[in-house]
Amino acid sequence: MQKIFYPDSVAVIGVSERPSNLAAEILRNLSRFGYSGDVYAVGPRQGTVEGTPILPSVEALPSVVDLAVILTPAATVPGLLDACGRRGIRRAVIESGGFAEYSADGRRLEEEVEEVARRWGIRFVGPNCISVINLENGLCLPFARLDARGAKTGPVSVLAQSGGVSITYFILLSEAGLGANKLVSMGNKADLDEVAYLSYLFEDPGTEIICLYLESIENGRELLETASHSTKPVIVQKANRSEASAEIAFSHTAALANDDAVVDAALRQAGVARAESFDDAVALAQGLSLPPVRGEDLLIISRSGGHAVVAADAAAAHGFRLMRIPESFAERVRELFRADVIAPTNPLDLGAIFNFELYGQIVEQSLRTLEPDAILLIHTYSPGPESAVSEKLARRLGQLTAEVERPLALCAFAQHEQIENLRRETPLPVFTEIEAAVRALAASRERHNRATRLRPLPSKPDERPEKVHALVADTGVLTTDRSLDLCASFGIPCAELAVVEDEESALVAAHVLGYPVALKGLTSEATHKSQAGLLALDLESAEDLRVSFDRIARALEREKSDAEPLRLMVQSMVTDGREVLIGGKRDPSFGPVVAFGLGGTAVEAVQDVVFRMAPIDHGEARRMMDEIRARHLLSRGRGHQPIDRETIVRALVSMSDLLITCPEVVEVEVNPFTAMEDGGAAIDARALVAGQRA
Amino acid sequence: MQKIFYPDSVAVIGVSERPSNLAAEILRNLSRFGYSGDVYAVGPRQGTVEGTPILPSVEALPSVVDLAVILTPAATVPGLLDACGRRGIRRAVIESGGFAEYSADGRRLEEEVEEVARRWGIRFVGPNCISVINLENGLCLPFARLDARGAKTGPVSVLAQSGGVSITYFILLSEAGLGANKLVSMGNKADLDEVAYLSYLFEDPGTEIICLYLESIENGRELLETASHSTKPVIVQKANRSEASAEIAFSHTAALANDDAVVDAALRQAGVARAESFDDAVALAQGLSLPPVRGEDLLIISRSGGHAVVAADAAAAHGFRLMRIPESFAERVRELFRADVIAPTNPLDLGAIFNFELYGQIVEQSLRTLEPDAILLIHTYSPGPESAVSEKLARRLGQLTAEVERPLALCAFAQHEQIENLRRETPLPVFTEIEAAVRALAASRERHNRATRLRPLPSKPDERPEKVHALVADTGVLTTDRSLDLCASFGIPCAELAVVEDEESALVAAHVLGYPVALKGLTSEATHKSQAGLLALDLESAEDLRVSFDRIARALEREKSDAEPLRLMVQSMVTDGREVLIGGKRDPSFGPVVAFGLGGTAVEAVQDVVFRMAPIDHGEARRMMDEIRARHLLSRGRGHQPIDRETIVRALVSMSDLLITCPEVVEVEVNPFTAMEDGGAAIDARALVAGQRA
């Protein structure tokens, strides 16, 4: 990978003198960005571009180059790559489009390219991309004209599934004053993919923060395991959220949409910040370039009361506390200030102070004696004399925060030109939106709090009881009793039940379990038991049971397949607890995922469910319970008695075990699981085993 | 008001030659912005500022001025204003701080100022503000140094409760290329308030769009009635959402926080766009400056597939459809395009076309033949030759969209300098963030769809039945039976019930109503009937009823006050419908507000409730039902039978009538109201009548 980003020599293939030739623009970009390695041009027609003579073929190259950059019609690429292989070239960037993203023929061409690369041991970027920029050595390979003047070299590297997006990041990072390091437009990822680039960037000394723009995540689990093992912050902008956009992504970079809620949960779990837009990604990168935010105590300092109010709103929205300022500090501040116009509150309003020297002193005092987890300084200033003193202030604050290693977010309101000057004068990131600054500080705090490494999935599932083998031996939907059995095998407590095939056995079972009981018809076919008439609750007596047995048995004959025997389930009634949903699914990208929410139809309807990648431990299960909107209902049951929260915690961890140990289980849901004052019980469950879906 | 924004002469009071004098900066701003009226300076010490001699007193003014601008210590303001009054001056801007926002003494000073103003018939802006800018005549009165170079005159006027915020708007609107017209920092609003300014701006020919920054809304109903009667779009940024920020606002401009969900609902109902940040407000203003978006059909055109995917996500998030492009159009496009690299899909990907002339043709074709409700054109371009052709394209698009009167949002990705040039070349707003552009188009669509005027509240409530008078005669919490009675008086159907005082009457009532029945103890004291043991459900027989009567009567003796008689309620059991919440409250700012959500504790917990200002009609009630997250549960009951949606609609309108007709009712809630296959019934209700709260 090093030779892709730091080649000593580059051959650009597909160059001609025609004004519309795109490969020629690559030569010009290399020259504009000051790439100092050897550059060669290859193309069918003689000529010279940017002082470089066009050679007729790869064979004509005077020596083996480190990197070949190919921008020719798709059909010619396999042959040219083969020529590169023969010439001893082992790294390539294929910018041409017209492959898998375009047509079935293109897909076959792409497979041919992969085959040629394998044969010669060539590693390559693309195809269908505008490729690589490394600002450290001026390696600027996109075929779009770029301007080196505006470029700023900095700590942020970018991996993007789209060329246009990588250029957008390049411009925004440069203009934000933070600066970019390496940018890759990954294209179709036929060889190198995000995990490969990410692993390289984690080791790359020039890269401190990584932004990923993705339209699909095919190997989410691996990606996030990699990300969670690095000390470098990762920001992901995951586009292609909706079905509508999934269509475009398919024709664009052959992407598949992920379930967006799972993506959200998985990224958070891995300590990865999710960006909502390009500007948001840049703001998050600014925030993550600061020393980490270790807690919730925020101090807001502002010259404008209005900005302070907006900042306090943002702080509340992002889980910050406005720390109390102790009286002793207030005294010190009053000595520095004119006491009659300043109230030592948080936000601290500096509106009546026009001496910016004092601002620096106040920030320094705050950092050293108050020790806030973060400071947000909102600085509004005028053109003219205030600009120069503001730049001086920003320089001083840059030194100060580096010295005390605490985060200070500087949000400036002034004309664009002034902000540009400010950015030149200070290493501090300069925000221009209050919400963005607070959100960036919150992302840093989240990352710091969630510094847990994802454990890899076991390559071979653990041993499991013989019973489980039998339960997951068939594919398809398991009946309720078997689904409950599966859950019970992993320690999830279930309501007592007996499976019966005739009325007399049902009566015996009910007698043993004790009335009231529930009676349920068992089949893999019906999805809604109550709708299909397969359910009777609260049966108080043998007489009730007989009537219901008769009705359900008849309904079951209609619903079940002929191959299924007549089976019913008598179950103890559990009431008065709190009904929750405990589920699991196997995500195609992120693997086994545990779900938790309130039980019942109403709460499913409002989508108050949280997810985690398995495995989870008890702490993580508790955090899941604290994340649903209706969390305050989890302390008491319907009858207002306290409930046993830990029984839910254990059931969630058991669900995680089940998913890890039974790769055959595609989906499983306990709903409701009823938590009571002491313990809890699964009442209903559904499991779907490998392969065919119901 | 005209003389405040367009004075022929201005006297600035409080000027001195000292470098730190703030009033002098007002004179300099007037000069920088080219104000051409007569300017006078008044101050205690002789001297000259900006060529204007300082006069010793108001009396020394050579003639009566249209406007006095006062920036002196608070204590001197009443005297100076009185001097102005004597001198015949009838308009003032009071910039000084130290009034009600600062202390109790300050509050008294502010009252004195109001008194002086009343005496002389003086109308004034402030106090505690940085006042007024009118870019049309260069009237720039803030005491902060401002730069006329960066200022752009345009269609947006701004009313802000904070001076710093008004300056921020001034800069952002100018830099966005849209431009500002009049800006007011309203300060403490001792005389002129947002409703007064708004009424003026609605008549002001230079103002086409109005942005309001507010930290409190004391007269929300009046404000929104005013806003909903104008054809000019209004954007509100309402800060001070949280309790934490309410504290600061109090010390800042003596603001009180509103219930944020009510603010949200009320603004939407009045067709007012709510901005989430300064940048968002500017983007909304850009969108509302376009011809209106009349429907959901959006066409996205982009040079970068990645940007197209991001745009499709944003379109889905904001309720747009990506309209299908008919084959006939596709044919036309293929004639213009090289057919082998372009798929005529939506988003339309122009990545393979480098001739920007064609872009203009494609947009024109699309506007004229496809007639989309809006077009989003995402244009990414390089420095150099592409910049000039992009500017030409933008000019052409500006003419084109003006001609066809359809909205086109142009979102450009390029370096800041290029964007600045683009903005100079086209009257079209140029967005720099895809999400912002789509959100702005959505705001225009929302405004167009919600073009209903708010009806004023009746000044005198309608006639009402004698029974209602009796029910609301006492203050405090009404018992369940009386609350239900009140609801029934306005046509909300209630479950059948009888109030009884002894066991025998209860048995008779149950016999008449028919078993099963519910039994409830009645008192104004207990808040949770089930917790207090005042509730028995599903009583199947006289025996059940006797046992429960005994228990509840004993519990009631404990709970109720001694003055209350022993009263219980026998009620028919209603089951199997869909339980909803129908409520009303009297908001201190927005007046009577109707609430709707699913009934039961779980759904309250997830805050799935929507609000509307009363009065509402049946259409509005239906829209409320369509807005809750769990809306799909409103077609069927718990037993999956269909339910009578119109019974809910009628109950919501009845609740609205109740609130309008009974100003004494502070809060009222029916929960649950059970909707059944045919009709529905209120099961439980609580009402709180004027004055004391429970």
CSV table of N, CA, C and O in Angstrom, one decimal, chain A residues 102 145 147 162 164 168 175 213 215 239-242 245 248 252 276-279 304-307 309 312-313 316 340 347 382-383 413 415-416 433 435 602 605-606 608 629-630 632-633, chain B residues 102 145 147 162 164 168 175 213 215 239-242 245 248 252 276-279 304-307 309 312-313 340 347 382-383 413 415-416 433 435 602 605-606 608 629-630 632-633:
chain,number,residue,atom,x,y,z
A,102,TYR,N,-21.9,-0.5,-14.3
A,102,TYR,CA,-22.6,0.0,-15.5
A,102,TYR,C,-23.5,-1.1,-16.2
A,102,TYR,O,-24.6,-0.8,-16.6
A,145,ARG,N,-9.7,18.7,-12.7
A,145,ARG,CA,-8.7,19.8,-12.4
A,145,ARG,C,-8.8,20.2,-11.0
A,145,ARG,O,-9.9,20.6,-10.5
A,147,ASP,N,-7.1,22.6,-7.6
A,147,ASP,CA,-6.3,23.9,-7.4
A,147,ASP,C,-5.4,23.7,-6.2
A,147,ASP,O,-5.9,23.5,-5.1
A,162,SER,N,-17.2,7.6,-3.6
A,162,SER,CA,-17.5,8.5,-4.7
A,162,SER,C,-16.5,9.5,-4.9
A,162,SER,O,-15.9,10.1,-4.0
A,164,GLY,N,-16.7,12.4,-6.6
A,164,GLY,CA,-17.1,13.8,-6.4
A,164,GLY,C,-17.1,14.1,-4.9
A,164,GLY,O,-16.7,15.2,-4.5
A,168,THR,N,-15.1,17.0,-2.7
A,168,THR,CA,-15.8,17.9,-1.8
A,168,THR,C,-15.1,17.9,-0.4
A,168,THR,O,-14.9,19.0,0.2
A,175,GLU,N,-10.6,24.3,3.4
A,175,GLU,CA,-11.1,25.7,3.8
A,175,GLU,C,-11.5,25.8,5.2
A,175,GLU,O,-11.4,26.9,5.8
A,213,TYR,N,-16.6,8.0,3.6
A,213,TYR,CA,-17.9,8.2,3.0
A,213,TYR,C,-18.3,6.9,2.3
A,213,TYR,O,-17.6,6.4,1.4
A,215,GLU,N,-21.5,4.3,0.7
A,215,GLU,CA,-22.9,4.1,0.3
A,215,GLU,C,-23.4,2.7,0.6
A,215,GLU,O,-24.6,2.4,0.5
A,239,ALA,N,-24.3,7.2,3.4
A,239,ALA,CA,-25.4,7.7,2.6
A,239,ALA,C,-26.2,6.4,2.1
A,239,ALA,O,-25.9,5.3,2.5
A,240,ASN,N,-27.2,6.7,1.3
A,240,ASN,CA,-28.0,5.6,0.8
A,240,ASN,C,-28.8,5.0,1.9
A,240,ASN,O,-28.8,3.8,2.1
A,241,ARG,N,-29.6,5.9,2.6
A,241,ARG,CA,-30.3,5.4,3.7
A,241,ARG,C,-31.7,4.8,3.3
A,241,ARG,O,-32.2,4.0,3.9
A,242,SER,N,-32.2,5.3,2.2
A,242,SER,CA,-33.6,5.0,1.9
A,242,SER,C,-33.6,4.1,0.7
A,242,SER,O,-32.7,3.9,0.0
A,245,SER,N,-32.9,5.9,-2.6
A,245,SER,CA,-31.5,6.1,-3.0
A,245,SER,C,-30.8,4.7,-3.2
A,245,SER,O,-29.8,4.7,-3.9
A,248,ILE,N,-30.3,4.2,-6.9
A,248,ILE,CA,-29.2,4.9,-7.6
A,248,ILE,C,-27.8,4.3,-7.2
A,248,ILE,O,-27.0,4.2,-8.1
A,252,HIS,N,-24.8,3.2,-9.4
A,252,HIS,CA,-23.6,4.0,-9.2
A,252,HIS,C,-22.4,3.2,-8.8
A,252,HIS,O,-21.4,3.1,-9.5
A,276,GLU,N,-23.8,13.5,9.5
A,276,GLU,CA,-25.0,13.6,8.8
A,276,GLU,C,-24.9,14.3,7.4
A,276,GLU,O,-25.9,14.3,6.7
A,277,SER,N,-23.8,14.9,7.2
A,277,SER,CA,-23.6,15.7,6.0
A,277,SER,C,-22.1,15.9,5.8
A,277,SER,O,-21.3,15.6,6.7
A,278,PHE,N,-21.7,16.5,4.7
A,278,PHE,CA,-20.3,16.8,4.5
A,278,PHE,C,-19.8,17.8,5.5
A,278,PHE,O,-18.8,17.6,6.2
A,279,ASP,N,-20.6,18.9,5.7
A,279,ASP,CA,-20.2,19.9,6.7
A,279,ASP,C,-20.1,19.3,8.1
A,279,ASP,O,-19.2,19.7,8.9
A,304,SER,N,-22.0,37.6,23.1
A,304,SER,CA,-23.4,37.9,22.8
A,304,SER,C,-24.3,37.0,23.6
A,304,SER,O,-24.2,35.8,23.6
A,305,GLY,N,-25.2,37.6,24.3
A,305,GLY,CA,-26.2,36.9,25.1
A,305,GLY,C,-27.0,35.9,24.2
A,305,GLY,O,-27.3,34.8,24.6
A,306,GLY,N,-27.4,36.4,23.0
A,306,GLY,CA,-28.1,35.6,22.1
A,306,GLY,C,-27.4,34.3,21.7
A,306,GLY,O,-27.9,33.2,21.7
A,307,HIS,N,-26.1,34.5,21.4
A,307,HIS,CA,-25.3,33.3,21.0
A,307,HIS,C,-25.2,32.4,22.2
A,307,HIS,O,-25.2,31.1,22.0
A,309,VAL,N,-27.5,31.8,24.5
A,309,VAL,CA,-28.7,31.1,24.7
A,309,VAL,C,-28.8,29.9,23.6
A,309,VAL,O,-29.1,28.8,24.0
A,312,ALA,N,-26.5,27.3,24.9
A,312,ALA,CA,-27.1,26.5,26.0
A,312,ALA,C,-28.1,25.5,25.5
A,312,ALA,O,-28.2,24.3,26.0
A,313,ASP,N,-28.9,25.9,24.5
A,313,ASP,CA,-29.8,24.9,23.9
A,313,ASP,C,-29.1,23.7,23.3
A,313,ASP,O,-29.4,22.6,23.5
A,316,ALA,N,-27.7,21.4,26.0
A,316,ALA,CA,-28.7,20.5,26.5
A,316,ALA,C,-29.1,19.4,25.5
A,316,ALA,O,-29.2,18.3,25.9
A,340,ASP,N,-19.7,45.4,37.8
A,340,ASP,CA,-21.1,45.9,37.7
A,340,ASP,C,-21.8,45.5,36.4
A,340,ASP,O,-23.0,45.7,36.3
A,347,PRO,N,-23.8,30.2,30.8
A,347,PRO,CA,-22.7,30.9,30.1
A,347,PRO,C,-22.3,32.2,30.7
A,347,PRO,O,-23.0,32.9,31.3
A,382,SER,N,-15.6,42.5,15.1
A,382,SER,CA,-15.8,43.4,13.9
A,382,SER,C,-14.6,43.4,13.1
A,382,SER,O,-13.5,43.1,13.5
A,383,PRO,N,-14.7,43.9,11.8
A,383,PRO,CA,-13.5,44.1,11.0
A,383,PRO,C,-12.7,45.3,11.6
A,383,PRO,O,-13.2,46.0,12.5
A,413,PHE,N,-17.8,34.3,14.9
A,413,PHE,CA,-18.8,35.0,14.0
A,413,PHE,C,-18.2,36.3,13.5
A,413,PHE,O,-18.0,37.2,14.3
A,415,GLN,N,-16.9,38.2,9.3
A,415,GLN,CA,-17.0,38.0,7.9
A,415,GLN,C,-16.0,36.9,7.4
A,415,GLN,O,-15.0,36.7,8.1
A,416,HIS,N,-16.3,36.3,6.3
A,416,HIS,CA,-15.5,35.2,5.8
A,416,HIS,C,-14.0,35.4,5.8
A,416,HIS,O,-13.2,34.6,6.2
A,433,GLU,N,-20.4,27.6,13.4
A,433,GLU,CA,-21.8,27.4,13.7
A,433,GLU,C,-21.8,26.8,15.1
A,433,GLU,O,-21.0,25.8,15.4
A,435,GLU,N,-24.1,25.1,16.8
A,435,GLU,CA,-24.5,23.7,16.9
A,435,GLU,C,-23.5,22.7,16.5
A,435,GLU,O,-23.3,21.6,17.1
A,602,ALA,N,-48.2,-1.4,20.2
A,602,ALA,CA,-48.1,0.1,20.1
A,602,ALA,C,-46.7,0.5,20.1
A,602,ALA,O,-46.3,1.4,19.4
A,605,ALA,N,-44.9,0.0,17.0
A,605,ALA,CA,-45.4,1.0,16.0
A,605,ALA,C,-44.6,2.3,16.1
A,605,ALA,O,-44.4,3.0,15.1
A,606,VAL,N,-44.2,2.7,17.3
A,606,VAL,CA,-43.4,3.9,17.4
A,606,VAL,C,-41.9,3.7,17.3
A,606,VAL,O,-41.1,4.6,17.4
A,608,ASP,N,-39.6,2.2,19.0
A,608,ASP,CA,-38.7,2.5,20.1
A,608,ASP,C,-37.9,1.3,20.5
A,608,ASP,O,-38.1,0.7,21.5
A,629,ARG,N,-36.7,5.4,24.4
A,629,ARG,CA,-37.4,6.6,24.9
A,629,ARG,C,-38.2,6.3,26.1
A,629,ARG,O,-38.4,7.2,27.0
A,630,ALA,N,-38.9,5.1,26.1
A,630,ALA,CA,-39.8,4.8,27.2
A,630,ALA,C,-39.1,4.2,28.4
A,630,ALA,O,-39.7,3.4,29.1
A,632,HIS,N,-38.3,5.1,31.3
A,632,HIS,CA,-38.8,5.2,32.7
A,632,HIS,C,-39.9,4.2,33.0
A,632,HIS,O,-40.2,4.0,34.1
A,633,LEU,N,-40.4,3.5,32.0
A,633,LEU,CA,-41.4,2.5,32.2
A,633,LEU,C,-40.8,1.2,32.7
A,633,LEU,O,-41.4,0.3,33.1
B,102,TYR,N,-31.5,43.6,33.9
B,102,TYR,CA,-30.3,43.7,34.8
B,102,TYR,C,-30.6,43.6,36.3
B,102,TYR,O,-30.0,42.8,37.0
B,145,ARG,N,-18.8,48.2,15.4
B,145,ARG,CA,-18.2,48.6,14.1
B,145,ARG,C,-18.7,47.6,13.0
B,145,ARG,O,-18.5,46.4,13.2
B,147,ASP,N,-18.9,46.6,8.7
B,147,ASP,CA,-18.2,46.8,7.4
B,147,ASP,C,-19.2,46.9,6.3
B,147,ASP,O,-19.9,45.9,6.0
B,162,SER,N,-31.8,39.7,20.1
B,162,SER,CA,-30.4,39.8,20.6
B,162,SER,C,-29.6,40.5,19.5
B,162,SER,O,-29.7,40.3,18.3
B,164,GLY,N,-26.2,40.6,19.1
B,164,GLY,CA,-25.2,39.8,18.4
B,164,GLY,C,-25.8,39.0,17.3
B,164,GLY,O,-25.2,38.8,16.3
B,168,THR,N,-25.0,38.7,13.3
B,168,THR,CA,-24.7,37.4,12.7
B,168,THR,C,-25.6,37.2,11.4
B,168,THR,O,-25.1,36.8,10.4
B,175,GLU,N,-23.3,37.3,3.0
B,175,GLU,CA,-22.4,36.4,2.4
B,175,GLU,C,-23.1,35.3,1.6
B,175,GLU,O,-22.5,34.7,0.6
B,213,TYR,N,-35.7,36.1,15.2
B,213,TYR,CA,-34.9,35.3,16.3
B,213,TYR,C,-35.6,35.7,17.6
B,213,TYR,O,-35.6,36.8,18.0
B,215,GLU,N,-36.3,34.5,21.8
B,215,GLU,CA,-35.9,33.7,23.0
B,215,GLU,C,-37.1,33.4,23.9
B,215,GLU,O,-37.1,32.5,24.7
B,239,ALA,N,-35.0,30.2,20.1
B,239,ALA,CA,-34.0,29.6,21.0
B,239,ALA,C,-34.6,29.5,22.4
B,239,ALA,O,-35.7,29.8,22.6
B,240,ASN,N,-33.7,29.1,23.4
B,240,ASN,CA,-34.2,29.0,24.7
B,240,ASN,C,-35.2,27.9,24.9
B,240,ASN,O,-36.2,28.0,25.4
B,241,ARG,N,-34.7,26.7,24.4
B,241,ARG,CA,-35.6,25.5,24.4
B,241,ARG,C,-35.7,24.8,25.7
B,241,ARG,O,-36.6,24.2,26.1
B,242,SER,N,-34.6,24.9,26.4
B,242,SER,CA,-34.4,24.0,27.6
B,242,SER,C,-34.5,24.8,28.8
B,242,SER,O,-34.3,26.0,28.8
B,245,SER,N,-31.3,26.8,29.5
B,245,SER,CA,-31.1,28.1,28.8
B,245,SER,C,-32.1,29.1,29.3
B,245,SER,O,-31.9,30.3,29.1
B,248,ILE,N,-30.6,31.7,31.6
B,248,ILE,CA,-29.7,32.7,31.0
B,248,ILE,C,-30.6,33.8,30.3
B,248,ILE,O,-30.4,34.9,30.4
B,252,HIS,N,-30.8,37.7,30.5
B,252,HIS,CA,-30.5,38.4,29.2
B,252,HIS,C,-31.6,39.3,28.7
B,252,HIS,O,-31.4,40.5,28.7
B,276,GLU,N,-33.5,25.9,12.7
B,276,GLU,CA,-32.8,25.2,13.8
B,276,GLU,C,-31.4,25.9,14.1
B,276,GLU,O,-30.8,25.5,15.1
B,277,SER,N,-31.0,26.7,13.3
B,277,SER,CA,-29.7,27.4,13.6
B,277,SER,C,-29.7,28.7,12.7
B,277,SER,O,-30.5,28.9,11.8
B,278,PHE,N,-28.6,29.5,12.8
B,278,PHE,CA,-28.5,30.7,12.0
B,278,PHE,C,-28.4,30.2,10.5
B,278,PHE,O,-29.0,30.8,9.6
B,279,ASP,N,-27.5,29.3,10.3
B,279,ASP,CA,-27.3,28.8,8.9
B,279,ASP,C,-28.5,28.3,8.3
B,279,ASP,O,-28.8,28.5,7.1
B,304,SER,N,-22.1,14.3,-9.9
B,304,SER,CA,-21.4,13.3,-9.1
B,304,SER,C,-22.4,12.3,-8.5
B,304,SER,O,-23.4,12.7,-7.9
B,305,GLY,N,-22.2,11.0,-8.8
B,305,GLY,CA,-23.1,10.0,-8.3
B,305,GLY,C,-23.2,10.1,-6.8
B,305,GLY,O,-24.3,9.9,-6.2
B,306,GLY,N,-22.1,10.3,-6.1
B,306,GLY,CA,-22.1,10.4,-4.6
B,306,GLY,C,-23.0,11.5,-4.1
B,306,GLY,O,-23.9,11.3,-3.3
B,307,HIS,N,-22.9,12.7,-4.7
B,307,HIS,CA,-23.8,13.8,-4.4
B,307,HIS,C,-25.2,13.4,-4.6
B,307,HIS,O,-26.1,13.8,-3.9
B,309,VAL,N,-26.6,10.5,-4.5
B,309,VAL,CA,-27.1,9.6,-3.4
B,309,VAL,C,-27.4,10.3,-2.2
B,309,VAL,O,-28.5,10.1,-1.5
B,312,ALA,N,-30.7,12.1,-2.7
B,312,ALA,CA,-31.8,11.2,-2.7
B,312,ALA,C,-32.2,10.9,-1.2
B,312,ALA,O,-33.4,10.8,-0.9
B,313,ASP,N,-31.2,10.7,-0.4
B,313,ASP,CA,-31.4,10.5,1.1
B,313,ASP,C,-32.2,11.7,1.6
B,313,ASP,O,-33.2,11.6,2.3
B,340,ASP,N,-24.5,6.4,-24.5
B,340,ASP,CA,-23.8,5.2,-23.9
B,340,ASP,C,-23.3,5.4,-22.5
B,340,ASP,O,-22.8,4.5,-21.9
B,347,PRO,N,-32.1,10.4,-9.6
B,347,PRO,CA,-31.3,11.5,-10.1
B,347,PRO,C,-30.7,11.2,-11.4
B,347,PRO,O,-30.3,10.1,-11.7
B,382,SER,N,-14.5,22.7,-11.2
B,382,SER,CA,-13.1,23.0,-10.9
B,382,SER,C,-12.8,24.5,-11.1
B,382,SER,O,-13.5,25.2,-11.8
B,383,PRO,N,-11.7,24.9,-10.5
B,383,PRO,CA,-11.2,26.3,-10.8
B,383,PRO,C,-10.7,26.3,-12.3
B,383,PRO,O,-10.6,25.3,-12.9
B,413,PHE,N,-20.6,22.9,-5.4
B,413,PHE,CA,-19.5,22.5,-4.6
B,413,PHE,C,-18.2,23.0,-5.4
B,413,PHE,O,-17.9,22.5,-6.5
B,415,GLN,N,-14.5,25.9,-4.6
B,415,GLN,CA,-13.8,26.6,-3.6
B,415,GLN,C,-14.6,27.9,-3.3
B,415,GLN,O,-15.3,28.4,-4.1
B,416,HIS,N,-14.4,28.4,-2.1
B,416,HIS,CA,-15.2,29.5,-1.6
B,416,HIS,C,-15.2,30.7,-2.6
B,416,HIS,O,-16.2,31.3,-2.9
B,433,GLU,N,-24.8,23.2,0.6
B,433,GLU,CA,-25.0,22.0,1.4
B,433,GLU,C,-26.3,21.3,0.8
B,433,GLU,O,-27.3,22.0,0.7
B,435,GLU,N,-28.3,19.0,2.0
B,435,GLU,CA,-29.3,18.8,3.0
B,435,GLU,C,-30.0,20.2,3.2
B,435,GLU,O,-31.3,20.2,3.3
B,602,ALA,N,-47.7,3.7,28.1
B,602,ALA,CA,-46.6,3.4,27.3
B,602,ALA,C,-46.4,4.5,26.2
B,602,ALA,O,-45.3,5.0,26.0
B,605,ALA,N,-45.3,7.8,27.4
B,605,ALA,CA,-43.8,7.7,27.7
B,605,ALA,C,-43.0,8.0,26.5
B,605,ALA,O,-41.9,8.6,26.7
B,606,VAL,N,-43.4,7.6,25.4
B,606,VAL,CA,-42.6,7.8,24.2
B,606,VAL,C,-42.9,9.2,23.5
B,606,VAL,O,-42.4,9.5,22.5
B,608,ASP,N,-45.5,10.5,22.0
B,608,ASP,CA,-46.0,10.5,20.6
B,608,ASP,C,-47.3,11.2,20.6
B,608,ASP,O,-48.4,10.7,20.4
B,629,ARG,N,-46.5,9.1,15.2
B,629,ARG,CA,-45.7,8.0,14.7
B,629,ARG,C,-46.5,6.7,14.6
B,629,ARG,O,-46.3,6.0,13.7
B,630,ALA,N,-47.3,6.5,15.6
B,630,ALA,CA,-48.1,5.2,15.6
B,630,ALA,C,-49.4,5.3,14.8
B,630,ALA,O,-50.3,4.6,15.1
B,632,HIS,N,-50.4,4.1,12.1
B,632,HIS,CA,-51.0,3.0,11.5
B,632,HIS,C,-51.8,2.1,12.5
B,632,HIS,O,-52.6,1.2,12.0
B,633,LEU,N,-51.7,2.4,13.8
B,633,LEU,CA,-52.6,1.7,14.7
B,633,LEU,C,-54.0,2.3,14.8
B,633,LEU,O,-54.8,1.7,15.4
